[in-house]
CSV table of C-alpha atoms in Angstrom, one decimal:
chain,number,residue,atom,x,y,z
A,356,MET,CA,181.2,24.0,107.5
A,357,ASN,CA,180.0,26.7,105.0
A,358,GLY,CA,178.0,28.3,107.8
A,359,SER,CA,181.0,28.6,110.1
A,360,LYS,CA,183.1,30.0,107.2
A,361,THR,CA,180.4,32.6,106.5
A,362,ASP,CA,180.3,33.6,110.2
A,363,TRP,CA,184.1,33.9,110.2
A,364,ASN,CA,184.0,36.1,107.1
A,365,LYS,CA,181.3,38.3,108.6
A,366,GLY,CA,183.3,38.7,111.8
A,367,THR,CA,186.4,39.6,109.9
A,368,PHE,CA,184.5,42.1,107.8
A,369,PHE,CA,183.0,43.9,110.9
A,370,LEU,CA,186.5,44.0,112.5
A,371,ILE,CA,188.0,45.6,109.5
A,372,PHE,CA,185.0,47.9,109.3
A,373,PHE,CA,185.5,49.0,112.9
A,374,LEU,CA,189.2,49.6,112.3
A,375,CYS,CA,188.4,51.7,109.2
A,376,ILE,CA,186.1,53.8,111.4
A,377,VAL,CA,188.8,54.4,114.0
A,378,VAL,CA,191.4,55.3,111.3
A,379,GLY,CA,188.9,57.5,109.5
A,380,GLY,CA,188.1,59.3,112.8
A,381,GLY,CA,191.8,59.9,113.4
A,382,LEU,CA,192.2,61.3,109.9
A,383,MET,CA,189.2,63.6,110.3
A,384,LYS,CA,190.7,64.9,113.5
A,385,ILE,CA,194.1,65.5,111.9
A,386,MET,CA,192.7,67.0,108.7
A,387,GLU,CA,189.8,69.0,110.3
A,388,GLU,CA,190.7,72.1,108.4
A,389,VAL,CA,189.8,70.3,105.3
A,390,THR,CA,187.1,67.9,106.5
A,391,LYS,CA,185.0,70.5,108.3
A,392,PRO,CA,184.3,72.7,105.2
A,393,VAL,CA,183.8,69.6,103.0
A,394,THR,CA,181.3,68.1,105.5
A,395,LEU,CA,179.4,71.3,105.9
A,396,SER,CA,179.2,71.8,102.1
A,397,VAL,CA,177.8,68.3,101.7
A,398,PHE,CA,175.0,68.9,104.3
A,399,MET,CA,174.4,72.4,102.8
A,400,SER,CA,174.1,70.8,99.4
A,401,PHE,CA,171.5,68.3,100.7
A,402,VAL,CA,169.4,71.1,102.2
A,403,PHE,CA,169.6,73.2,98.9
A,404,PHE,CA,169.1,70.3,96.6
A,405,THR,CA,165.4,69.9,97.2
A,406,PRO,CA,164.3,73.5,96.5
A,407,ILE,CA,166.6,73.7,93.4
A,408,LYS,CA,165.2,70.5,92.0
A,409,LYS,CA,161.6,71.6,92.6
A,410,MET,CA,162.3,74.9,90.8
A,411,ASN,CA,163.8,73.0,88.0
A,412,GLU,CA,161.0,70.5,87.6
A,413,LYS,CA,157.9,72.6,88.4
A,414,PHE,CA,158.9,76.0,87.1
A,415,ARG,CA,161.3,74.8,84.4
A,416,LEU,CA,164.0,77.1,85.7
A,417,PRO,CA,167.6,76.3,84.7
A,418,TRP,CA,169.6,74.5,87.3
A,419,TRP,CA,172.2,77.3,87.6
A,420,PHE,CA,169.4,79.9,88.0
A,421,GLY,CA,167.8,77.9,90.9
A,422,MET,CA,171.2,77.7,92.6
A,423,THR,CA,171.6,81.5,92.2
A,424,ILE,CA,168.3,82.1,93.9
A,425,VAL,CA,169.0,79.8,96.8
A,426,PHE,CA,172.4,81.1,97.5
A,427,VAL,CA,171.2,84.8,97.3
A,428,ILE,CA,168.6,84.0,99.9
A,429,PHE,CA,171.2,82.2,102.0
A,430,PHE,CA,173.7,85.0,102.0
A,431,ALA,CA,170.9,87.6,102.8
A,432,PHE,CA,169.8,85.5,105.7
A,433,PHE,CA,173.3,84.7,107.0
A,434,PHE,CA,174.7,88.3,106.8
A,435,GLY,CA,171.5,89.8,108.1
A,436,ILE,CA,171.3,87.6,111.1
A,437,GLY,CA,175.1,87.6,111.6
A,438,ASN,CA,175.2,91.4,111.8
A,439,ILE,CA,172.4,91.5,114.3
A,440,ILE,CA,174.0,88.8,116.5
A,441,ILE,CA,177.4,90.4,116.5
A,442,ALA,CA,176.0,93.9,117.3
A,443,SER,CA,173.8,92.4,120.1
A,444,LEU,CA,176.7,90.5,121.6
A,445,ARG,CA,178.8,93.7,121.6
A,446,SER,CA,175.9,95.5,123.4
A,447,ILE,CA,175.8,92.7,126.0
A,448,LEU,CA,179.5,93.4,126.8
A,449,ASP,CA,178.7,97.1,127.2
A,450,LYS,CA,175.8,96.3,129.6
A,451,VAL,CA,177.7,93.8,131.7
A,452,PRO,CA,178.2,96.3,134.6
A,453,GLU,CA,174.4,96.8,134.8
A,454,TYR,CA,173.8,93.1,134.8
A,455,GLU,CA,176.5,92.6,137.4
A,456,GLU,CA,174.7,95.0,139.8
A,457,ARG,CA,171.4,93.0,139.3
A,458,PHE,CA,173.2,89.8,139.8
A,459,GLN,CA,174.7,91.0,143.1
A,460,ALA,CA,171.2,92.1,144.2
A,461,ILE,CA,169.9,88.6,143.4
A,462,SER,CA,172.8,87.0,145.3
A,463,MET,CA,172.1,89.2,148.4
A,464,SER,CA,168.5,88.2,148.3
A,465,ILE,CA,169.4,84.5,148.2
A,466,SER,CA,172.0,85.2,150.9
A,467,ARG,CA,169.3,86.6,153.3
A,468,PHE,CA,167.1,83.5,152.6
A,469,ILE,CA,170.0,81.2,153.4
A,470,SER,CA,170.8,83.1,156.6
A,471,ASP,CA,167.2,82.5,157.8
A,472,ASN,CA,167.5,78.8,157.1
A,473,ARG,CA,171.1,78.0,158.0
A,474,ASP,CA,170.3,74.8,159.8
A,475,SER,CA,168.6,73.2,156.8
A,476,LYS,CA,169.8,69.7,155.9
A,477,LEU,CA,169.7,70.6,152.2
A,478,PHE,CA,172.3,73.3,152.6
A,479,GLU,CA,174.5,70.9,154.5
A,480,LEU,CA,174.3,68.4,151.7
A,481,LEU,CA,175.2,71.1,149.1
A,482,GLY,CA,178.3,71.9,151.1
A,483,ILE,CA,177.5,75.5,151.9
A,484,GLU,CA,179.4,76.4,155.1
A,485,LYS,CA,177.6,78.4,157.8
A,486,GLN,CA,180.4,81.0,157.8
A,487,GLN,CA,180.2,81.6,154.0
A,488,THR,CA,177.7,84.0,152.6
A,489,ILE,CA,175.6,82.9,149.6
A,490,ALA,CA,177.1,85.7,147.5
A,491,GLN,CA,180.6,84.4,147.9
A,492,TYR,CA,179.5,80.8,147.3
A,493,PHE,CA,177.5,81.8,144.2
A,494,PHE,CA,180.2,83.9,142.6
A,495,LYS,CA,182.7,81.2,143.3
A,496,SER,CA,180.7,78.3,141.9
A,497,PHE,CA,178.6,80.1,139.2
A,498,ASP,CA,180.4,83.1,137.8
A,499,ILE,CA,177.5,84.1,135.6
A,500,VAL,CA,178.9,87.5,134.7
A,501,GLY,CA,182.2,85.8,133.6
A,502,ILE,CA,180.2,83.2,131.7
A,503,VAL,CA,178.3,86.0,129.8
A,504,LYS,CA,181.5,87.8,128.9
A,505,SER,CA,183.2,84.5,127.8
A,506,PHE,CA,180.1,83.4,125.9
A,507,ALA,CA,179.8,86.8,124.0
A,508,VAL,CA,183.5,86.9,123.1
A,509,GLU,CA,183.7,83.2,122.1
A,510,PHE,CA,180.5,83.3,120.2
A,511,THR,CA,181.5,86.4,118.3
A,512,GLY,CA,184.8,84.7,117.5
A,513,SER,CA,183.1,81.6,116.3
A,514,ILE,CA,180.9,83.6,113.9
A,515,LEU,CA,183.9,85.4,112.5
A,516,ASN,CA,185.8,82.1,112.1
A,517,PHE,CA,182.8,80.6,110.4
A,518,SER,CA,182.6,83.6,108.1
A,519,THR,CA,186.2,82.9,106.9
A,520,MET,CA,185.4,79.3,106.3
A,521,LEU,CA,182.1,80.1,104.6
A,522,PHE,CA,183.9,80.9,101.3
A,523,PHE,CA,185.2,77.4,101.0
A,524,VAL,CA,181.9,75.9,102.1
A,525,VAL,CA,180.0,77.8,99.5
A,526,LEU,CA,182.6,77.0,96.8
A,527,PHE,CA,182.4,73.3,97.5
A,528,SER,CA,178.6,73.4,97.6
A,529,ILE,CA,178.3,75.1,94.2
A,530,PHE,CA,180.4,72.5,92.5
A,531,LEU,CA,178.7,69.6,94.4
A,532,LEU,CA,175.2,70.9,93.6
A,533,THR,CA,176.3,71.2,89.9
A,534,GLU,CA,177.4,67.6,90.0
A,535,MET,CA,174.4,66.3,91.9
A,536,GLN,CA,172.1,66.8,88.9
A,537,PHE,CA,174.1,64.3,86.9
A,538,THR,CA,174.8,61.8,89.6
A,539,LEU,CA,172.2,59.2,88.5
A,540,GLN,CA,173.2,59.4,84.9
A,541,LYS,CA,176.9,58.9,85.7
A,542,THR,CA,176.1,56.0,88.0
A,543,SER,CA,174.0,54.3,85.4
A,544,LYS,CA,176.9,54.4,82.9
A,545,VAL,CA,179.4,53.1,85.4
A,546,ILE,CA,177.4,50.2,87.0
A,547,SER,CA,176.5,47.0,85.2
A,548,ARG,CA,172.9,46.3,84.3
A,549,LYS,CA,172.8,43.4,86.7
A,550,HIS,CA,173.4,45.6,89.8
A,551,ARG,CA,172.2,48.9,88.5
A,552,TYR,CA,168.7,48.8,90.0
A,553,ARG,CA,169.9,47.9,93.5
A,554,ILE,CA,172.7,50.5,93.7
A,555,LEU,CA,170.6,53.3,92.2
A,556,LYS,CA,167.9,52.5,94.7
A,557,ILE,CA,170.4,52.8,97.6
A,558,ILE,CA,171.7,56.1,96.2
A,559,LYS,CA,168.2,57.5,95.8
A,560,LYS,CA,167.0,56.3,99.2
A,561,THR,CA,170.0,57.5,101.1
A,562,THR,CA,169.9,60.9,99.4
A,563,ALA,CA,166.2,61.3,100.0
A,564,ASP,CA,166.3,60.3,103.6
A,565,VAL,CA,169.3,62.4,104.5
A,566,THR,CA,167.8,65.4,102.7
A,567,GLN,CA,164.5,64.8,104.5
A,568,TYR,CA,166.2,64.7,107.9
A,569,ILE,CA,168.4,67.8,107.4
A,570,SER,CA,165.5,69.8,105.8
A,571,ILE,CA,163.1,68.9,108.7
A,572,LYS,CA,165.7,69.6,111.3
A,573,PHE,CA,166.6,73.0,109.7
A,574,ALA,CA,162.9,73.9,109.5
A,575,MET,CA,162.1,72.9,113.1
A,576,SER,CA,165.2,74.8,114.3
A,577,LEU,CA,164.1,77.9,112.4
A,578,ILE,CA,160.6,77.7,113.8
A,579,SER,CA,162.1,77.3,117.3
A,580,GLY,CA,164.4,80.3,116.8
A,581,VAL,CA,161.6,82.5,115.5
A,582,TYR,CA,159.3,81.5,118.3
A,583,VAL,CA,161.8,82.3,121.0
A,584,THR,CA,162.6,85.6,119.4
A,585,ILE,CA,158.9,86.5,119.4
A,586,VAL,CA,158.5,85.5,123.1
A,587,CYS,CA,161.6,87.6,124.1
A,588,VAL,CA,160.3,90.6,122.1
A,589,ALA,CA,156.9,90.3,123.6
A,590,PHE,CA,158.4,90.4,127.1
A,591,LYS,CA,160.8,93.1,126.1
A,592,MET,CA,163.9,91.1,127.0
A,593,ASP,CA,167.2,92.5,125.9
A,594,PHE,CA,168.8,91.1,122.8
A,595,ALA,CA,165.9,88.9,121.7
A,596,ALA,CA,167.6,88.0,118.4
A,597,VAL,CA,170.6,86.5,120.3
A,598,TRP,CA,168.3,84.1,122.3
A,599,GLY,CA,166.4,83.2,119.1
A,600,PHE,CA,169.6,82.4,117.2
A,601,LEU,CA,170.9,80.4,120.2
A,602,SER,CA,167.7,78.3,120.2
A,603,PHE,CA,168.0,77.8,116.4
A,604,ILE,CA,171.6,76.6,116.7
A,605,MET,CA,171.2,74.5,119.8
A,606,ASN,CA,168.1,72.7,118.4
A,607,PHE,CA,170.4,70.8,116.1
A,608,ILE,CA,171.7,69.0,119.2
A,609,PRO,CA,168.8,66.7,120.1
A,610,LYS,CA,167.6,66.0,123.6
A,611,PHE,CA,170.0,68.4,125.2
A,612,GLY,CA,170.6,71.4,122.9
A,613,SER,CA,167.2,73.0,123.3
A,614,LEU,CA,167.3,72.4,127.1
A,615,ILE,CA,170.7,74.2,127.3
A,616,ALA,CA,169.4,77.1,125.3
A,617,TRP,CA,166.3,77.4,127.5
A,618,LEU,CA,168.4,77.3,130.6
A,619,ILE,CA,170.7,80.1,129.4
A,620,THR,CA,167.8,82.2,128.3
A,621,THR,CA,166.0,81.7,131.6
A,622,ILE,CA,169.1,82.7,133.6
A,623,PHE,CA,169.4,85.9,131.5
A,624,ALA,CA,165.7,86.6,132.0
A,625,ILE,CA,166.2,86.3,135.8
A,626,ILE,CA,169.0,88.9,135.6
A,627,VAL,CA,167.0,91.2,133.4
A,628,PHE,CA,163.5,91.1,135.0
A,629,TYR,CA,164.5,90.7,138.7
A,630,PRO,CA,162.7,91.3,141.0
A,631,SER,CA,159.5,90.8,138.9
A,632,PRO,CA,158.7,87.1,138.8
A,633,VAL,CA,155.9,87.2,136.3
A,634,PRO,CA,157.8,87.8,133.1
A,635,ILE,CA,160.5,85.3,134.2
A,636,ILE,CA,158.1,82.5,134.8
A,637,LEU,CA,155.9,83.2,131.8
A,638,SER,CA,158.7,83.5,129.3
A,639,SER,CA,160.4,80.4,130.7
A,640,VAL,CA,157.2,78.3,130.6
A,641,LEU,CA,156.4,79.4,127.1
A,642,ILE,CA,159.8,78.5,125.8
A,643,ILE,CA,160.0,75.1,127.5
A,644,ILE,CA,156.5,74.2,126.2
A,645,GLU,CA,157.7,75.0,122.7
A,646,ASN,CA,160.8,72.9,123.2
A,647,LEU,CA,158.9,69.9,124.5
A,648,ALA,CA,156.3,70.2,121.7
A,649,ILE,CA,158.9,70.3,118.9
A,650,GLY,CA,161.3,67.8,120.4
A,651,ASN,CA,158.8,65.2,121.6
A,652,LEU,CA,155.7,65.6,119.4
A,653,ILE,CA,156.3,67.4,116.1
A,654,GLU,CA,159.8,66.3,115.0
A,655,PRO,CA,159.2,62.5,115.7
A,656,LYS,CA,156.0,62.5,113.8
A,657,VAL,CA,157.3,64.5,110.9
A,658,GLU,CA,160.6,62.6,110.7
A,659,GLY,CA,159.1,59.2,111.0
A,660,LYS,CA,160.5,56.0,112.6
A,661,ASN,CA,163.3,55.4,110.1
A,662,LEU,CA,165.3,58.4,111.4
A,663,ASP,CA,165.0,57.4,115.1
A,664,LEU,CA,168.3,56.9,117.0
A,665,SER,CA,169.0,55.1,120.3
A,666,PRO,CA,169.5,57.7,123.1
A,667,PHE,CA,172.8,56.0,124.1
A,668,VAL,CA,174.0,56.3,120.5
A,669,ILE,CA,173.1,60.0,120.5
A,670,LEU,CA,175.2,60.5,123.7
A,671,VAL,CA,178.1,58.6,122.2
A,672,SER,CA,178.0,60.4,118.9
A,673,LEU,CA,177.8,63.8,120.7
A,674,SER,CA,180.9,62.8,122.7
A,675,ILE,CA,182.9,61.5,119.8
A,676,TRP,CA,182.1,64.3,117.3
A,677,GLY,CA,182.4,67.0,120.0
A,678,TRP,CA,185.9,65.7,120.7
A,679,LEU,CA,186.7,65.6,117.0
A,680,TRP,CA,185.4,69.0,115.9
A,681,GLY,CA,184.3,70.9,119.0
A,682,PHE,CA,181.1,72.8,118.9
A,683,LEU,CA,180.7,72.2,115.2
A,684,GLY,CA,181.0,68.5,115.9
A,685,LEU,CA,178.1,68.7,118.4
A,686,LEU,CA,175.9,70.4,115.8
A,687,LEU,CA,176.7,67.8,113.1
A,688,ALA,CA,176.9,64.7,115.4
A,689,VAL,CA,173.4,63.5,114.9
A,690,PRO,CA,173.0,64.4,111.2
A,691,LEU,CA,176.2,62.4,110.5
A,692,THR,CA,175.1,59.5,112.7
A,693,VAL,CA,171.7,59.5,110.9
A,694,THR,CA,173.5,59.5,107.6
A,695,VAL,CA,175.5,56.5,108.6
A,696,LYS,CA,172.4,54.7,109.8
A,697,ILE,CA,170.5,55.4,106.6
A,698,ILE,CA,173.4,54.1,104.5
A,699,CYS,CA,173.6,50.9,106.7
A,700,GLU,CA,169.9,50.4,106.3
A,701,ASN,CA,170.2,50.3,102.6
A,702,ILE,CA,173.1,47.9,102.4
A,703,SER,CA,172.0,44.4,103.3
A,704,PHE,CA,175.2,43.2,105.2
A,705,LEU,CA,175.3,46.5,107.2
A,706,LYS,CA,171.7,46.3,108.4
A,707,PRO,CA,172.7,44.8,111.9
A,708,VAL,CA,174.7,48.1,112.4
A,709,ALA,CA,171.6,50.1,111.6
A,710,ILE,CA,169.5,48.1,114.0
A,711,LEU,CA,172.0,48.5,116.8
A,712,ILE,CA,172.3,52.3,116.5
A,713,GLY,CA,168.5,52.8,115.9
A,714,GLY,CA,165.8,53.1,118.4
A,715,MET,CA,163.2,50.5,119.3
A,716,SER,CA,160.8,51.7,116.6
A,717,ASN,CA,163.4,50.8,114.0
A,718,SER,CA,163.7,47.2,115.3
A,719,GLU,CA,159.9,46.8,115.3
A,720,GLY,CA,159.6,47.9,111.7
A,721,GLN,CA,162.7,46.1,110.4
A,722,GLU,CA,160.9,42.8,109.4
A,723,GLU,CA,158.2,44.6,107.5
A,724,GLN,CA,160.9,46.7,105.6
A,725,GLU,CA,162.9,43.6,104.7
A,726,ALA,CA,159.8,41.8,103.4
A,727,THR,CA,159.0,44.8,101.2
A,728,GLU,CA,162.5,45.0,99.9
A,729,GLU,CA,162.5,41.3,99.1
A,730,ALA,CA,159.3,41.7,97.1
A,731,GLU,CA,160.7,44.7,95.3
A,732,ASN,CA,164.0,43.0,94.5
A,733,THR,CA,162.6,39.9,92.8
A,734,PRO,CA,164.0,39.5,89.3
A,735,ALA,CA,160.7,40.2,87.6
A,736,VAL,CA,160.1,43.5,89.5
A,737,ALA,CA,163.7,44.6,89.2
A,738,GLU,CA,163.7,44.0,85.5
A,739,GLU,CA,160.4,45.8,85.1
A,740,LYS,CA,161.6,48.9,87.0
A,741,ASP,CA,165.0,48.9,85.3
């Protein structure tokens, strides 16, 4: 009887939990002008918290002085890169006629190839009519020049919009970082001694894991962006900083982001270097090798199993957060989902949720983690640590 009542209570809890998520998502959509800067400030605070804390502990620098150093570096980096990107995008718009001529030359070359192979079954499957030239088909289906124009204008507008929002993000981050140094002390005073160890452990573990994930993702994205910039400079590709910054931003979208950045960069390399195939092939291969190395080898090893997510959950989170907040939602989708997973892992009755949204490596290590936590949470150990 008690077992069925417990199961009923769990079912009711998860139903209410799901409804709260739906209602919360709706509120985040309606209040996006507020929730966007707040969320960005939280993640920015997580990234900045570690270096500020290290400067405070190792070099005995006051907390406010460490914050000043970090924010000065951030503003120098942001405004330096922002000015370069905006200037480069404006230059792209000025050179669009030149790229359009090259694109037409590429289209005519492909058109001649199609004309020589009109009876191919492949072209019939693609729906290319025999009376239609490849240039017409290509411009109709893939208006690359229009895409370049649209991308340059929209990306410039996004940077300007973000710059206006940056004031609130930085303001929230300053106050949040100031509060974070006193979080544990405040929590200790509010929570009773009986539950203090468990709750403080959850706070420390969640903060540490989220900070680890965001810091690693930021570092890997920065490495990717610098690498792509160096490759583009080495091959004398126009606007190398733009493609490096694109790789840096898109790397925050796992599985697909770096691939999309590589595809856009390769298309631009074809337009710039045509008809020379060597720089196109070499630059494309070097970039895709770096993407595969970081995405499949380095990041998983550095992040560890605890931050692994199910590929299906990644797709769903990208869809949901992309619908909620657009491009910013795509960038923050996985960090937000990882944050939810970490919180669920550290709360006993939410661990089934963490298992469901995690990858197979999480399920395999779950029993060992639970056994360790049981040992740590025995009364004797808890009392000793408290």
